[in-house]
CSV table of N, CA and C in Angstrom, one decimal:
chain,number,residue,atom,x,y,z
A,1,UNK,N,179.0,129.9,187.0
A,1,UNK,CA,177.7,128.7,187.5
A,1,UNK,C,176.7,129.0,186.8
A,2,UNK,N,176.4,127.8,186.0
A,2,UNK,CA,175.1,128.0,184.8
A,2,UNK,C,173.8,127.4,185.7
A,3,UNK,N,172.9,128.0,185.9
A,3,UNK,CA,171.3,127.5,186.6
A,3,UNK,C,170.8,126.2,185.7
A,4,UNK,N,170.5,125.1,186.3
A,4,UNK,CA,169.9,124.1,185.8
A,4,UNK,C,168.2,124.2,184.7
A,5,UNK,N,168.4,123.8,183.8
A,5,UNK,CA,167.0,124.1,183.3
A,5,UNK,C,165.9,123.0,183.9
A,6,UNK,N,164.4,123.6,183.9
A,6,UNK,CA,163.7,122.9,184.9
A,6,UNK,C,163.8,121.5,184.3
A,7,UNK,N,163.7,121.1,182.8
A,7,UNK,CA,163.0,120.0,182.5
A,7,UNK,C,164.6,119.0,181.9
A,8,UNK,N,165.5,119.2,183.0
A,8,UNK,CA,167.0,119.0,182.9
A,8,UNK,C,167.3,117.2,183.1
A,9,UNK,N,166.3,116.8,183.8
A,9,UNK,CA,166.6,115.3,184.4
A,9,UNK,C,165.7,114.4,183.3
A,10,UNK,N,166.3,114.5,182.0
A,10,UNK,CA,165.6,113.7,180.8
A,10,UNK,C,166.4,112.2,181.1
A,11,UNK,N,165.5,111.6,180.7
A,11,UNK,CA,165.4,110.1,180.7
A,11,UNK,C,166.2,109.2,179.6
A,12,UNK,N,166.0,109.8,178.3
A,12,UNK,CA,166.7,109.4,177.1
A,12,UNK,C,168.3,109.9,176.3
A,13,UNK,N,168.8,109.0,176.5
A,13,UNK,CA,170.4,109.3,175.7
A,13,UNK,C,170.5,110.3,174.7
A,14,UNK,N,169.4,110.8,174.1
A,14,UNK,CA,169.8,111.9,173.6
A,14,UNK,C,169.6,113.4,174.0
A,15,UNK,N,169.0,113.6,175.0
A,15,UNK,CA,168.9,114.6,176.1
A,15,UNK,C,170.1,114.9,177.1
A,16,UNK,N,170.0,115.9,178.0
A,16,UNK,CA,170.8,116.4,178.9
A,16,UNK,C,170.5,116.1,180.4
A,17,UNK,N,171.2,115.6,181.1
A,17,UNK,CA,170.9,115.7,182.6
A,17,UNK,C,172.0,116.7,183.3
A,18,UNK,N,171.4,117.5,184.2
A,18,UNK,CA,172.0,118.2,185.3
A,18,UNK,C,172.7,117.6,186.5
A,19,UNK,N,173.9,118.1,186.8
A,19,UNK,CA,174.6,117.5,188.0
A,19,UNK,C,175.2,118.4,188.7
A,20,UNK,N,175.0,118.3,189.9
A,20,UNK,CA,175.3,119.5,190.7
A,20,UNK,C,176.6,118.7,191.1
A,21,UNK,N,178.0,119.6,191.1
A,21,UNK,CA,178.9,119.2,191.8
A,21,UNK,C,179.4,120.3,192.6
A,22,UNK,N,179.7,119.9,194.1
A,22,UNK,CA,179.8,120.6,195.0
A,22,UNK,C,181.6,120.2,195.6
A,23,UNK,N,182.6,121.2,195.7
A,23,UNK,CA,184.2,121.0,196.4
A,23,UNK,C,184.6,122.2,195.8
A,24,UNK,N,185.2,122.1,197.2
A,24,UNK,CA,185.9,123.8,197.8
A,24,UNK,C,187.4,123.6,196.7
A,25,UNK,N,187.8,122.3,196.2
A,25,UNK,CA,188.9,121.8,195.5
A,25,UNK,C,188.9,122.2,194.2
A,26,UNK,N,189.4,122.7,193.9
A,26,UNK,CA,189.0,122.5,191.9
A,26,UNK,C,189.6,121.5,191.7
A,27,UNK,N,190.8,120.7,192.0
A,27,UNK,CA,191.2,119.2,191.6
A,27,UNK,C,190.1,118.1,191.8
A,28,UNK,N,189.6,118.3,192.9
A,28,UNK,CA,188.6,117.0,193.2
A,28,UNK,C,187.4,117.1,192.2
A,29,UNK,N,186.8,118.4,191.9
A,29,UNK,CA,185.8,118.5,190.7
A,29,UNK,C,186.5,118.1,189.4
A,30,UNK,N,187.6,118.4,189.0
A,30,UNK,CA,187.9,117.9,187.9
A,30,UNK,C,187.9,116.3,187.9
A,31,UNK,N,188.5,115.8,188.9
A,31,UNK,CA,188.9,114.5,189.2
A,31,UNK,C,187.5,113.8,188.8
A,32,UNK,N,186.6,114.5,189.5
A,32,UNK,CA,185.2,113.8,189.5
A,32,UNK,C,184.7,113.6,187.8
A,33,UNK,N,184.7,115.0,187.5
A,33,UNK,CA,184.3,115.1,185.9
A,33,UNK,C,185.0,114.3,185.0
A,34,UNK,N,186.5,114.3,185.1
A,34,UNK,CA,186.8,113.6,184.0
A,34,UNK,C,186.6,112.1,184.5
A,35,UNK,N,186.4,111.3,185.7
A,35,UNK,CA,186.1,110.2,185.8
A,35,UNK,C,184.9,109.5,185.1
A,36,UNK,N,183.8,110.6,185.4
A,36,UNK,CA,182.1,110.4,184.9
A,36,UNK,C,182.2,110.6,183.4
A,37,UNK,N,182.9,111.6,183.0
A,37,UNK,CA,182.9,111.7,181.5
A,37,UNK,C,181.8,112.6,181.0
A,38,UNK,N,181.7,112.7,180.0
A,38,UNK,CA,180.4,113.4,179.3
A,38,UNK,C,178.9,112.4,179.6
A,39,UNK,N,179.2,111.0,179.7
A,39,UNK,CA,178.0,110.5,180.0
A,39,UNK,C,178.3,109.6,180.9
A,40,UNK,N,177.4,109.2,182.3
A,40,UNK,CA,177.9,108.4,182.9
A,40,UNK,C,178.1,106.9,182.2
A,41,UNK,N,177.2,106.3,181.4
A,41,UNK,CA,177.1,105.3,180.7
A,41,UNK,C,176.5,105.6,179.3
A,42,UNK,N,176.6,104.4,178.4
A,42,UNK,CA,176.3,104.9,177.2
A,42,UNK,C,174.8,104.8,176.7
A,43,UNK,N,173.8,104.4,178.0
A,43,UNK,CA,172.3,104.5,178.0
A,43,UNK,C,171.7,105.6,178.8
A,44,UNK,N,172.5,106.3,179.3
A,44,UNK,CA,172.3,107.5,179.9
A,44,UNK,C,172.5,108.9,179.0
A,45,UNK,N,171.8,109.7,179.6
A,45,UNK,CA,172.0,111.1,178.9
A,45,UNK,C,173.3,111.8,179.2
A,46,UNK,N,173.5,112.9,178.2
A,46,UNK,CA,174.9,113.4,178.6
A,46,UNK,C,174.6,114.5,179.6
A,47,UNK,N,176.0,114.3,180.4
A,47,UNK,CA,175.8,115.2,181.8
A,47,UNK,C,176.1,116.7,181.3
A,48,UNK,N,175.5,117.8,182.2
A,48,UNK,CA,175.9,118.8,182.2
A,48,UNK,C,176.3,119.2,183.6
A,49,UNK,N,177.4,119.8,183.9
A,49,UNK,CA,178.0,119.6,185.0
A,49,UNK,C,177.7,121.1,185.6
A,50,UNK,N,177.0,121.5,186.6
A,50,UNK,CA,177.3,122.6,187.2
A,50,UNK,C,178.1,122.9,188.5
A,51,UNK,N,179.1,123.5,188.7
A,51,UNK,CA,180.2,123.4,189.7
A,51,UNK,C,180.0,124.6,190.8
A,52,UNK,N,180.0,124.1,191.8
A,52,UNK,CA,180.1,125.3,192.9
A,52,UNK,C,181.1,124.8,194.1
A,53,UNK,N,181.6,125.8,194.7
A,53,UNK,CA,182.8,125.8,195.6
A,53,UNK,C,182.8,126.4,197.0
A,54,UNK,N,181.2,126.6,197.4
A,54,UNK,CA,180.9,126.9,198.8
A,54,UNK,C,179.6,126.7,199.0
A,55,UNK,N,179.6,126.3,200.2
A,55,UNK,CA,178.7,125.6,200.8
A,55,UNK,C,177.2,126.4,200.5
A,56,UNK,N,177.0,127.8,200.4
A,56,UNK,CA,176.1,128.8,200.3
A,56,UNK,C,175.4,128.4,198.9
A,57,UNK,N,176.8,128.5,197.8
A,57,UNK,CA,176.6,128.5,196.4
A,57,UNK,C,175.9,127.1,196.3
A,58,UNK,N,176.2,126.3,196.9
A,58,UNK,CA,175.8,124.8,196.5
A,58,UNK,C,174.4,124.6,197.1
A,59,UNK,N,174.2,125.1,198.4
A,59,UNK,CA,172.7,125.3,198.9
A,59,UNK,C,171.6,125.9,197.6
A,60,UNK,N,172.1,127.3,197.9
A,60,UNK,CA,171.3,127.9,196.7
A,60,UNK,C,171.0,127.4,195.1
A,61,UNK,N,172.0,126.7,194.5
A,61,UNK,CA,172.0,126.4,193.7
A,61,UNK,C,171.3,125.1,193.3
A,62,UNK,N,171.1,124.4,194.5
A,62,UNK,CA,170.4,122.9,194.7
A,62,UNK,C,168.9,123.2,194.5
A,63,UNK,N,168.7,124.3,195.2
A,63,UNK,CA,167.1,124.7,195.6
A,63,UNK,C,166.7,125.5,194.2
A,64,UNK,N,167.5,125.8,193.2
A,64,UNK,CA,167.0,126.2,191.9
A,64,UNK,C,166.2,125.2,191.5
A,65,UNK,N,166.6,124.0,191.5
A,65,UNK,CA,166.3,122.9,191.2
A,65,UNK,C,166.4,122.4,189.7
A,66,UNK,N,165.8,121.2,189.3
A,66,UNK,CA,166.5,120.7,187.8
A,66,UNK,C,167.6,119.9,187.9
A,67,UNK,N,167.9,119.6,189.2
A,67,UNK,CA,169.4,118.4,188.9
A,67,UNK,C,168.9,117.0,189.2
A,68,UNK,N,169.3,116.2,188.5
A,68,UNK,CA,169.0,114.7,188.6
A,68,UNK,C,170.2,114.1,189.7
A,69,UNK,N,170.9,114.7,190.1
A,69,UNK,CA,171.9,114.0,190.8
A,69,UNK,C,172.7,115.5,191.6
A,70,UNK,N,173.4,114.9,193.0
A,70,UNK,CA,173.9,115.9,193.1
A,70,UNK,C,175.5,115.1,194.0
A,71,UNK,N,176.6,116.0,193.4
A,71,UNK,CA,177.6,115.1,194.2
A,71,UNK,C,178.8,115.7,195.2
A,72,UNK,N,178.5,115.7,196.2
A,72,UNK,CA,178.7,116.5,197.0
A,72,UNK,C,180.3,116.1,197.9
A,73,UNK,N,181.0,116.8,197.8
A,73,UNK,CA,183.0,116.7,198.6
A,73,UNK,C,182.7,116.5,200.0
A,74,UNK,N,182.6,115.7,200.8
A,74,UNK,CA,182.6,115.2,202.2
A,74,UNK,C,183.5,115.8,203.0
A,75,UNK,N,184.7,116.4,202.1
A,75,UNK,CA,185.9,116.9,202.7
A,75,UNK,C,186.1,118.5,202.7
A,76,UNK,N,184.9,118.8,201.9
A,76,UNK,CA,185.3,120.5,202.0
A,76,UNK,C,185.0,121.3,202.9
A,77,UNK,N,186.0,122.4,202.9
A,77,UNK,CA,186.2,123.1,204.5
A,77,UNK,C,184.8,123.8,204.5
A,78,UNK,N,184.7,124.3,205.6
A,78,UNK,CA,183.9,125.1,206.3
A,78,UNK,C,182.1,124.2,206.4
A,79,UNK,N,181.8,123.5,205.5
A,79,UNK,CA,180.7,122.4,205.1
A,79,UNK,C,180.9,121.4,204.4
A,80,UNK,N,180.9,120.2,205.1
A,80,UNK,CA,181.3,119.5,204.0
A,80,UNK,C,180.1,118.6,203.2
A,81,UNK,N,180.2,118.0,202.5
A,81,UNK,CA,178.9,117.2,201.6
A,81,UNK,C,178.0,116.7,202.7
A,82,UNK,N,178.4,115.9,203.6
A,82,UNK,CA,177.5,115.0,204.7
A,82,UNK,C,176.6,116.3,205.5
A,83,UNK,N,176.9,117.6,205.6
A,83,UNK,CA,176.3,118.7,206.1
A,83,UNK,C,175.5,119.2,205.4
A,84,UNK,N,175.9,119.3,203.9
A,84,UNK,CA,175.1,119.7,202.8
A,84,UNK,C,173.9,119.1,202.4
A,85,UNK,N,174.3,117.5,202.4
A,85,UNK,CA,173.3,116.7,202.2
A,85,UNK,C,172.2,116.5,203.2
A,86,UNK,N,172.6,116.5,204.3
A,86,UNK,CA,171.4,116.7,205.5
A,86,UNK,C,170.7,118.1,205.1
A,87,UNK,N,171.2,119.0,205.1
A,87,UNK,CA,170.3,119.9,205.3
A,87,UNK,C,169.5,120.1,203.8
A,88,UNK,N,170.0,119.8,202.9
A,88,UNK,CA,169.2,119.8,201.6
A,88,UNK,C,168.0,118.6,201.5
A,89,UNK,N,168.5,117.4,202.0
A,89,UNK,CA,167.4,116.2,202.3
A,89,UNK,C,166.2,116.8,203.5
A,90,UNK,N,166.9,117.9,204.3
A,90,UNK,CA,165.6,117.9,205.1
A,90,UNK,C,164.6,119.3,204.9
A,91,UNK,N,165.3,120.0,203.8
A,91,UNK,CA,164.8,121.3,203.1
A,91,UNK,C,164.2,121.5,201.7
A,92,UNK,N,164.6,120.5,201.0
A,92,UNK,CA,164.2,120.2,199.8
A,92,UNK,C,163.2,119.3,199.7
A,93,UNK,N,161.8,119.6,198.8
A,93,UNK,CA,160.9,118.7,198.5
A,93,UNK,C,161.2,117.9,197.1
A,94,UNK,N,161.2,116.8,197.6
A,94,UNK,CA,161.8,115.8,196.0
A,94,UNK,C,163.4,116.1,196.2
A,95,UNK,N,164.3,116.2,196.8
A,95,UNK,CA,165.7,116.3,196.7
A,95,UNK,C,166.4,115.3,195.9
A,96,UNK,N,167.2,115.7,195.0
A,96,UNK,CA,167.9,114.7,194.0
A,96,UNK,C,168.5,113.5,194.9
A,97,UNK,N,169.1,112.3,194.1
A,97,UNK,CA,169.7,111.7,195.1
A,97,UNK,C,171.0,112.6,195.3
A,98,UNK,N,171.9,112.0,196.3
A,98,UNK,CA,173.1,112.6,196.6
A,98,UNK,C,174.2,111.6,196.8
A,99,UNK,N,175.0,112.0,196.0
A,99,UNK,CA,176.5,110.9,196.0
A,99,UNK,C,177.5,111.9,197.0
A,100,UNK,N,178.1,111.6,197.8
A,100,UNK,CA,179.1,112.1,198.8
A,100,UNK,C,180.6,111.5,198.8
A,101,UNK,N,181.4,112.2,198.5
A,101,UNK,CA,182.7,111.7,198.7
A,101,UNK,C,183.5,111.5,199.8
A,102,UNK,N,183.7,110.6,200.4
A,102,UNK,CA,183.9,110.6,201.8
A,102,UNK,C,185.9,110.5,201.8
A,103,UNK,N,186.6,110.8,202.8
A,103,UNK,CA,187.7,110.3,203.0
A,103,UNK,C,188.1,108.8,203.7
A,104,UNK,N,187.3,108.2,204.4
A,104,UNK,CA,187.4,107.3,205.2
A,104,UNK,C,186.2,106.3,205.1
A,105,UNK,N,186.2,104.8,204.9
A,105,UNK,CA,184.7,104.2,205.2
A,105,UNK,C,184.5,104.3,206.0
A,106,UNK,N,184.9,104.5,207.5
A,106,UNK,CA,184.5,104.7,208.7
A,106,UNK,C,183.3,105.9,208.6
A,107,UNK,N,183.3,106.8,207.6
A,107,UNK,CA,182.4,107.7,207.7
A,107,UNK,C,181.0,107.0,207.0
A,108,UNK,N,180.8,105.8,206.7
A,108,UNK,CA,179.6,105.7,206.4
A,108,UNK,C,178.4,105.8,207.3
A,109,UNK,N,178.6,105.8,208.4
A,109,UNK,CA,177.7,106.2,209.7
A,109,UNK,C,177.0,107.1,209.5
A,110,UNK,N,178.0,108.3,209.4
A,110,UNK,CA,177.7,109.6,209.2
A,110,UNK,C,177.0,109.9,207.7
A,111,UNK,N,176.9,109.2,207.0
A,111,UNK,CA,176.3,109.1,205.9
A,111,UNK,C,174.9,108.4,205.9
A,112,UNK,N,174.5,107.8,206.4
A,112,UNK,CA,173.2,107.5,206.9
A,112,UNK,C,172.5,108.7,207.9
A,113,UNK,N,173.4,109.4,208.6
A,113,UNK,CA,172.7,110.1,209.3
A,113,UNK,C,172.6,111.6,208.3
A,114,UNK,N,173.5,111.9,207.3
A,114,UNK,CA,173.4,112.7,206.1
A,114,UNK,C,172.3,112.3,205.5
A,115,UNK,N,171.5,111.2,205.3
A,115,UNK,CA,170.8,110.6,204.3
A,115,UNK,C,171.1,110.8,203.0
A,116,UNK,N,172.6,110.3,202.5
A,116,UNK,CA,172.8,110.5,201.1
A,116,UNK,C,172.4,109.1,200.8
A,117,UNK,N,172.5,109.0,199.4
A,117,UNK,CA,172.1,108.0,198.8
A,117,UNK,C,173.0,107.0,198.3
A,118,UNK,N,174.5,107.4,198.0
A,118,UNK,CA,175.6,107.1,197.9
A,118,UNK,C,176.8,107.3,198.3
A,119,UNK,N,178.0,106.9,198.5
A,119,UNK,CA,179.2,107.1,199.2
A,119,UNK,C,180.2,106.3,198.6
A,120,UNK,N,181.3,107.4,198.1
A,120,UNK,CA,182.5,106.9,197.3
A,120,UNK,C,183.9,107.5,198.1
A,121,UNK,N,184.5,106.4,198.6
A,121,UNK,CA,185.6,106.6,199.4
A,121,UNK,C,186.9,107.0,199.1
A,122,UNK,N,188.0,107.8,199.6
A,122,UNK,CA,188.8,108.1,198.8
A,122,UNK,C,190.2,107.0,199.4
A,123,UNK,N,191.1,106.5,198.3
A,123,UNK,CA,191.2,107.2,197.2
A,123,UNK,C,190.3,106.8,196.3
A,124,UNK,N,189.8,108.2,195.5
A,124,UNK,CA,188.6,108.1,194.5
A,124,UNK,C,189.2,107.4,193.2
A,125,UNK,N,188.7,106.4,193.2
A,125,UNK,CA,188.5,105.4,191.8
A,125,UNK,C,187.5,105.7,191.0
A,126,UNK,N,188.4,106.3,189.7
A,126,UNK,CA,187.4,106.6,188.7
A,126,UNK,C,186.4,106.0,188.2
A,127,UNK,N,186.5,104.5,188.1
A,127,UNK,CA,185.6,103.6,187.6
A,127,UNK,C,184.5,103.5,188.7
A,128,UNK,N,184.4,103.8,190.2
A,128,UNK,CA,183.5,103.7,191.2
A,128,UNK,C,182.8,104.8,191.3
A,129,UNK,N,183.4,105.8,191.0
A,129,UNK,CA,182.4,107.2,190.7
A,129,UNK,C,181.5,107.1,189.7
A,130,UNK,N,181.7,106.6,188.7
A,130,UNK,CA,181.3,106.6,187.2
A,130,UNK,C,180.1,105.3,187.6
A,131,UNK,N,180.6,104.5,188.1
A,131,UNK,CA,179.1,103.5,188.0
A,131,UNK,C,178.4,103.9,189.1
A,132,UNK,N,178.4,104.6,190.6
A,132,UNK,CA,177.7,105.2,190.9
A,132,UNK,C,176.8,106.2,190.9
A,133,UNK,N,177.8,107.0,189.9
A,133,UNK,CA,176.7,108.0,189.1
A,133,UNK,C,175.6,107.8,188.5
A,134,UNK,N,176.4,106.3,188.0
A,134,UNK,CA,175.3,105.8,186.6
A,134,UNK,C,174.1,105.1,187.2
A,135,UNK,N,174.5,104.7,188.6
A,135,UNK,CA,173.5,104.0,189.2
A,135,UNK,C,172.4,104.9,189.5
A,136,UNK,N,172.8,106.1,190.2
A,136,UNK,CA,172.0,106.7,191.0
A,136,UNK,C,171.0,107.3,189.8
A,137,UNK,N,171.5,107.6,188.5
A,137,UNK,CA,171.0,108.1,187.4
A,137,UNK,C,170.0,107.4,187.0
A,138,UNK,N,170.3,106.4,186.8
A,138,UNK,CA,169.0,105.4,186.5
A,138,UNK,C,167.9,104.6,187.5
A,139,UNK,N,168.5,105.2,188.9
A,139,UNK,CA,167.5,104.3,189.6
A,139,UNK,C,166.9,105.9,190.4
A,140,UNK,N,167.2,107.0,190.4
A,140,UNK,CA,166.6,108.0,190.9
A,140,UNK,C,166.9,108.3,192.6
A,141,UNK,N,168.1,107.5,192.8
A,141,UNK,CA,168.6,107.3,194.2
A,141,UNK,C,168.1,106.3,195.0
A,142,UNK,N,167.3,105.6,194.7
A,142,UNK,CA,167.0,104.1,195.2
A,142,UNK,C,168.2,103.4,195.4
A,143,UNK,N,168.5,102.8,196.7
A,143,UNK,CA,169.7,101.7,197.0
A,143,UNK,C,169.1,100.6,196.8
């Protein structure tokens, strides 16, 4: 786990942006990283991924700051991405935008409770993940 740099939320394509990726499933983390790639879009900065596999690590790492986006697995064991999102949105001043990966479209109501900025449902579509990451990085999380 590499800590984020405080100035990581850069806005030019020559800089790097830090994204936190939380899932207890290494295959899910790999799928997200491969779907998005090094850049979510040509006009966006290169992404530096920070991965966590536990609720505690996700919360502690996010609170260190410097992340432009949080990608959270809604199906993670013990504490899913919805619970992590709700906690961080309520505990962090200026919490970064949150993208949650969900198992069902019916989880959209729960996403509202969790204050997420976007959801991507299973099966995870690589293009959809990449588009949502790009949209959230461009907009700072505004829907």
